[in-house]
Short mmCIF file of C-alpha atoms and ligand atoms in Angstrom, two decimals:
data_model
loop_
_atom_site.label_atom_id
_atom_site.label_comp_id
_atom_site.label_asym_id
_atom_site.label_seq_id
_atom_site.Cartn_x
_atom_site.Cartn_y
_atom_site.Cartn_z
CA MET R 218 82.18 197.10 13.28
CA ARG R 219 82.56 195.91 17.07
CA GLY R 220 85.15 196.87 19.37
CA LEU R 221 84.59 200.44 21.01
CA PRO R 222 81.25 202.09 21.11
CA GLU R 223 81.24 205.22 18.64
CA ARG R 224 80.38 207.91 20.25
CA ILE R 225 76.67 209.78 19.54
CA GLN R 226 77.00 213.11 18.80
CA LEU R 227 75.37 215.83 20.80
CA LYS R 228 73.79 218.88 19.15
CA THR R 229 73.55 222.28 20.26
CA PRO R 230 70.32 224.03 20.43
CA ASP R 231 71.00 225.99 18.01
CA GLN R 232 72.15 223.11 15.28
CA ILE R 233 68.81 221.51 16.70
CA THR R 234 67.27 224.66 15.13
CA LEU R 235 68.81 224.09 11.89
CA MET R 236 67.35 220.43 12.06
CA ARG R 237 64.06 221.21 12.67
CA GLU R 238 64.34 223.30 9.69
CA ALA R 239 65.48 220.55 7.73
CA GLY R 240 63.20 218.47 9.46
CA LEU R 241 60.23 220.61 8.19
CA VAL R 242 61.30 220.87 4.67
CA VAL R 243 61.12 217.10 4.99
CA ALA R 244 57.59 217.16 6.42
CA ARG R 245 56.24 219.46 3.75
CA ALA R 246 57.80 217.39 0.74
CA LEU R 247 56.50 214.29 2.23
CA ALA R 248 52.93 215.82 2.44
CA ALA R 249 53.32 216.96 -0.92
CA MET R 250 54.27 213.48 -2.34
CA ARG R 251 51.39 211.79 -0.40
CA ASP R 252 49.17 214.32 -2.03
CA ALA R 253 50.44 213.72 -5.60
CA ALA R 254 50.47 209.97 -5.15
CA ALA R 255 47.48 208.82 -7.04
CA PRO R 256 46.79 205.73 -9.83
CA GLY R 257 48.97 206.44 -12.76
CA VAL R 258 51.59 208.70 -11.33
CA SER R 259 55.45 207.21 -11.36
CA THR R 260 57.64 206.66 -8.55
CA ALA R 261 59.68 209.40 -10.79
CA ASP R 262 56.84 211.67 -10.54
CA LEU R 263 57.26 211.94 -6.62
CA ASP R 264 60.68 212.27 -6.60
CA GLY R 265 59.94 215.43 -9.00
CA VAL R 266 57.77 216.79 -6.30
CA ALA R 267 60.16 216.41 -3.77
CA ARG R 268 62.72 218.25 -6.30
CA GLY R 269 60.46 221.15 -6.40
CA VAL R 270 59.98 221.13 -2.78
CA LEU R 271 63.68 221.28 -2.29
CA SER R 272 64.69 223.75 -4.79
CA GLU R 273 61.99 226.19 -3.25
CA ALA R 274 63.28 225.78 0.45
CA GLY R 275 66.66 226.35 -0.89
CA ALA R 276 67.71 222.87 0.82
CA THR R 277 69.84 220.20 -0.19
CA PRO R 278 69.12 215.93 -0.60
CA SER R 279 70.21 214.00 1.95
CA PHE R 280 69.99 210.73 -0.73
CA LEU R 281 71.14 212.15 -3.96
CA GLY R 282 74.46 210.73 -4.28
CA TYR R 283 74.86 209.06 -0.79
CA HIS R 284 77.00 205.91 -1.62
CA GLY R 285 76.10 206.70 -5.40
CA TYR R 286 72.32 206.60 -4.75
CA PRO R 287 70.74 208.14 -7.74
CA ALA R 288 67.64 210.12 -6.76
CA VAL R 289 66.44 212.29 -3.86
CA ILE R 290 63.92 209.98 -2.78
CA CYS R 291 63.40 206.15 -1.94
CA ALA R 292 60.02 205.01 -3.08
CA SER R 293 59.19 201.10 -2.29
CA VAL R 294 56.15 199.86 -3.70
CA ASN R 295 54.23 196.57 -1.69
CA ASP R 296 57.04 193.83 -1.30
CA ARG R 297 59.80 196.42 -1.67
CA VAL R 298 60.16 197.31 1.93
CA VAL R 299 63.10 200.30 1.42
CA HIS R 300 65.51 202.13 -0.84
CA GLY R 301 63.40 201.42 -4.00
CA ILE R 302 64.76 203.53 -6.67
CA PRO R 303 62.18 205.83 -8.33
CA SER R 304 61.44 205.21 -12.05
CA THR R 305 59.46 206.57 -14.66
CA GLY R 306 57.77 203.25 -15.76
CA GLU R 307 56.71 202.60 -12.40
CA LYS R 308 53.28 203.86 -12.44
CA LEU R 309 51.19 203.60 -8.52
CA ARG R 310 48.16 201.67 -9.30
CA GLU R 311 44.69 201.74 -7.06
CA GLY R 312 45.46 199.29 -4.38
CA ASP R 313 48.89 199.72 -3.76
CA LEU R 314 51.00 200.90 -1.01
CA VAL R 315 53.76 202.69 -1.37
CA SER R 316 56.59 203.57 1.12
CA ILE R 317 58.12 207.33 0.20
CA ASP R 318 61.07 208.03 2.24
CA PHE R 319 62.84 211.33 2.18
CA GLY R 320 65.86 213.37 4.00
CA ALA R 321 66.95 216.89 3.18
CA ILE R 322 69.81 219.23 4.65
CA VAL R 323 69.73 222.71 5.95
CA GLU R 324 73.02 224.60 6.26
CA GLY R 325 74.82 221.06 7.08
CA TRP R 326 72.16 219.50 9.23
CA HIS R 327 69.76 216.70 8.36
CA GLY R 328 66.31 215.76 8.60
CA ASP R 329 64.98 212.30 7.11
CA ALA R 330 61.24 210.85 7.56
CA ALA R 331 59.50 208.28 5.78
CA ILE R 332 55.84 207.76 5.48
CA SER R 333 53.32 204.94 3.72
CA VAL R 334 50.37 206.15 1.39
CA ALA R 335 47.73 204.05 0.40
CA ILE R 336 46.54 204.44 -3.24
CA GLY R 337 43.06 204.75 -3.23
CA GLU R 338 41.25 201.59 -1.57
CA VAL R 339 43.91 198.92 -0.34
CA ALA R 340 43.10 195.75 1.40
CA PRO R 341 42.28 195.77 4.89
CA ASP R 342 44.91 193.99 5.78
CA VAL R 343 47.32 196.24 4.05
CA ALA R 344 46.04 199.37 5.98
CA ALA R 345 46.26 197.53 9.06
CA LEU R 346 50.03 197.07 8.02
CA SER R 347 50.41 200.24 7.97
CA ALA R 348 48.47 201.25 10.46
CA ALA R 349 50.15 199.36 12.89
CA CYS R 350 53.83 200.37 11.84
CA GLU R 351 53.07 204.00 11.93
CA LYS R 352 51.65 203.69 15.65
CA SER R 353 54.98 201.24 16.68
CA MET R 354 56.99 204.38 15.35
CA TRP R 355 54.89 206.58 17.84
CA ASP R 356 55.18 204.20 20.40
CA GLY R 357 58.90 204.02 19.87
CA LEU R 358 59.15 207.82 19.64
CA ALA R 359 57.27 208.23 23.19
CA VAL R 360 60.14 206.27 24.85
CA ALA R 361 63.15 208.38 23.30
CA ARG R 362 63.60 210.69 26.13
CA SER R 363 66.62 211.67 28.50
CA GLY R 364 67.28 209.22 30.74
CA ALA R 365 65.95 206.03 28.84
CA ARG R 366 68.42 203.43 27.48
CA LEU R 367 68.96 202.67 23.36
CA THR R 368 66.88 199.41 23.39
CA ASP R 369 64.16 200.68 25.43
CA ILE R 370 62.94 202.20 21.95
CA SER R 371 63.79 199.00 20.16
CA HIS R 372 61.54 196.97 22.83
CA ALA R 373 58.95 199.73 22.58
CA VAL R 374 58.32 199.39 18.70
CA GLU R 375 59.00 195.61 18.78
CA THR R 376 55.90 195.22 21.51
CA SER R 377 53.69 197.75 19.81
CA ILE R 378 53.87 195.79 16.57
CA ARG R 379 53.03 192.77 18.28
CA GLY R 380 50.14 193.89 20.06
CA SER R 381 48.63 194.93 16.72
CA GLY R 382 48.55 191.77 15.47
CA THR R 383 50.58 188.82 13.54
CA TYR R 384 53.67 191.01 11.44
CA GLY R 385 57.16 190.46 10.37
CA ILE R 386 59.55 193.02 12.08
CA VAL R 387 62.42 192.97 9.21
CA ALA R 388 65.40 191.90 10.69
CA GLY R 389 69.06 193.85 10.19
CA TYR R 390 67.59 197.16 9.05
CA GLY R 391 66.46 199.73 11.84
CA GLY R 392 67.23 203.26 12.62
CA HIS R 393 69.81 205.58 13.52
CA GLY R 394 71.57 208.78 14.84
CA ILE R 395 71.10 211.70 12.74
CA GLY R 396 72.90 215.42 12.57
CA SER R 397 75.75 216.64 10.28
CA GLU R 398 75.17 213.09 8.62
CA MET R 399 72.22 211.14 7.92
CA HIS R 400 73.29 207.76 9.26
CA MET R 401 75.86 208.10 12.29
CA ALA R 402 75.85 206.25 15.56
CA PRO R 403 73.89 204.59 17.27
CA HIS R 404 71.72 201.78 14.90
CA ILE R 405 68.64 201.52 16.27
CA LEU R 406 66.97 197.86 15.70
CA ASN R 407 63.32 197.58 16.18
CA TYR R 408 63.05 194.68 18.42
CA GLY R 409 65.35 193.13 21.27
CA ARG R 410 65.24 193.46 24.86
CA PRO R 411 64.74 196.59 26.90
CA GLY R 412 67.50 198.29 29.21
CA LYS R 413 70.97 198.03 26.90
CA GLY R 414 72.75 200.05 24.94
CA PRO R 415 73.74 204.20 25.25
CA ARG R 416 71.51 206.18 27.77
CA LEU R 417 70.05 208.61 25.81
CA THR R 418 70.64 212.33 26.89
CA PRO R 419 69.89 215.96 25.99
CA GLY R 420 71.31 216.90 22.53
CA MET R 421 71.23 213.78 20.85
CA ALA R 422 68.64 213.03 17.68
CA LEU R 423 67.67 209.76 16.27
CA ALA R 424 65.80 208.23 13.26
CA ILE R 425 63.12 205.66 14.27
CA GLU R 426 61.82 203.50 11.80
CA PRO R 427 59.98 200.19 11.99
CA MET R 428 59.72 198.23 8.67
CA VAL R 429 56.62 195.65 9.57
CA THR R 430 55.84 193.05 6.79
CA LEU R 431 52.71 190.90 6.45
CA GLY R 432 54.79 187.76 6.18
CA SER R 433 58.47 186.95 7.18
CA ARG R 434 61.18 189.29 8.47
CA ALA R 435 63.34 188.25 5.83
CA THR R 436 64.60 190.35 3.22
CA GLU R 437 66.91 190.65 0.07
CA GLU R 438 68.56 193.05 -1.84
CA LEU R 439 68.19 193.12 -5.80
CA ASP R 440 70.45 193.32 -8.27
CA ASP R 441 70.24 196.94 -8.88
CA GLY R 442 72.24 197.39 -5.33
CA TRP R 443 69.73 199.38 -3.34
CA THR R 444 66.01 198.00 -3.27
CA VAL R 445 65.51 195.71 -0.31
CA VAL R 446 62.66 193.08 -1.13
CA THR R 447 60.50 190.75 1.32
CA THR R 448 61.70 187.25 0.22
CA ASP R 449 58.56 185.63 0.84
CA GLY R 450 56.62 188.51 -1.54
CA SER R 451 54.51 189.77 1.65
CA TRP R 452 53.92 193.10 1.52
CA ALA R 453 55.51 195.89 3.61
CA ALA R 454 55.36 199.33 5.05
CA HIS R 455 57.69 201.66 6.66
CA TRP R 456 57.16 204.77 8.76
CA GLU R 457 60.22 207.57 10.34
CA HIS R 458 60.45 210.30 11.73
CA THR R 459 63.59 212.07 13.35
CA VAL R 460 63.03 213.00 17.14
CA ALA R 461 65.48 215.09 19.27
CA ILE R 462 66.26 214.35 22.66
CA LEU R 463 66.19 217.52 24.92
CA GLU R 464 66.45 218.11 28.30
CA ASP R 465 62.61 218.53 29.02
CA GLY R 466 61.12 216.65 26.38
CA PRO R 467 61.08 215.26 22.72
CA TRP R 468 60.66 217.54 19.66
CA VAL R 469 59.97 215.24 16.72
CA LEU R 470 61.52 217.48 14.19
CA THR R 471 60.08 216.05 11.11
CA ALA R 472 56.37 216.37 12.04
CA GLU R 473 54.43 219.13 11.61
CA ASP R 474 53.31 219.68 14.94
CA GLY R 475 56.28 218.28 16.70
CA GLY R 476 54.95 215.06 17.42
CA ARG R 477 52.53 217.15 20.07
CA ALA R 478 49.21 215.15 19.26
CA GLU R 479 50.63 211.75 18.97
CA LEU R 480 53.14 212.33 22.12
CA ALA R 481 50.16 213.80 23.91
CA ALA R 482 48.14 210.53 23.60
CA ARG R 483 50.91 208.77 25.40
CA GLY R 484 51.02 211.37 28.17
CA ILE R 485 54.01 213.05 27.01
CA GLU R 486 54.85 216.74 26.35
CA LEU R 487 57.00 218.27 23.70
CA SER R 488 60.07 220.23 24.55
CA ALA R 489 59.62 223.70 25.61
CA ALA R 490 62.25 224.36 22.37
CA ALA R 491 58.69 223.28 20.13
CA ALA R 492 56.78 225.93 21.03
N1 MF3 K 197 66.47 207.61 4.72
C1 MF3 K 197 66.54 206.33 4.68
C2 MF3 K 197 66.90 205.59 5.95
O1 MF3 K 197 65.99 205.90 6.80
C3 MF3 K 197 68.29 205.71 3.74
C4 MF3 K 197 68.34 206.41 2.25
S1 MF3 K 197 69.34 205.58 1.52
C5 MF3 K 197 69.91 206.46 0.40
O2 MF3 K 197 67.89 205.36 6.85
F1 MF3 K 197 70.60 206.11 -0.04
F2 MF3 K 197 68.40 206.28 -0.16
F3 MF3 K 197 70.26 207.32 0.57
CO1 CO K 198 66.48 207.04 8.05
#
């Protein structure tokens, strides 16, 4: 929708704290699914692992029922890019790359993150694809700070991916604002010129989520109305974190360590709120 830009929700420190709780549930669930993912395990089994973490934490799934979505995770294997629906018939095999996306709600506040997981030994180009995608996410997170402009993130993600090799940067899809809903303004493309869009200010929270392929950037949606696949059949990776922008620095709410290690490697200190 064009016209007046949508307002970006600003969170209070207490609301960010609740988003951190949701983010830690997401981190825990993704770690449990990463550990469970192995040959013979179905994507529905992974969904079950996430449900277990949710009920233990007393948290609510973000995805279940979202526009009718039927599961608590998205599991997107190989040429599936995002929004793959878990299924008991879809068993992981040695050499697969599965992207697992998961969101949780605590007291009305959302966390959203995704990882790509190699099943056993994957082809070297597939391992490099996932590493390039993850790196570009961190390079994007590193510029998501107060005072930057929105497309500085897009540009940093694109520059990072292009610096890693010849990859397709999925067109049209991207990150988003997050808070009292999973998907909020603004939309964040994973490519573009820097210096445009709204200025980032304290209290914003953003989900940054590059989607990268070994082939072209074109995708299509399957007849299930959800699954996004590459048009050329090339394999794809997807990584995502939710970050809060605070006056004194970022806080990666869905990372166990708040993003401390990866951001320190890029010369950035976390907000004192993350201590
Ligand atoms: N979490 C995804 C994203 O990163 C969206 C999931 S769509 C749903 O934006 F329908 F599965 F919820
Ligand atoms: Co998201």
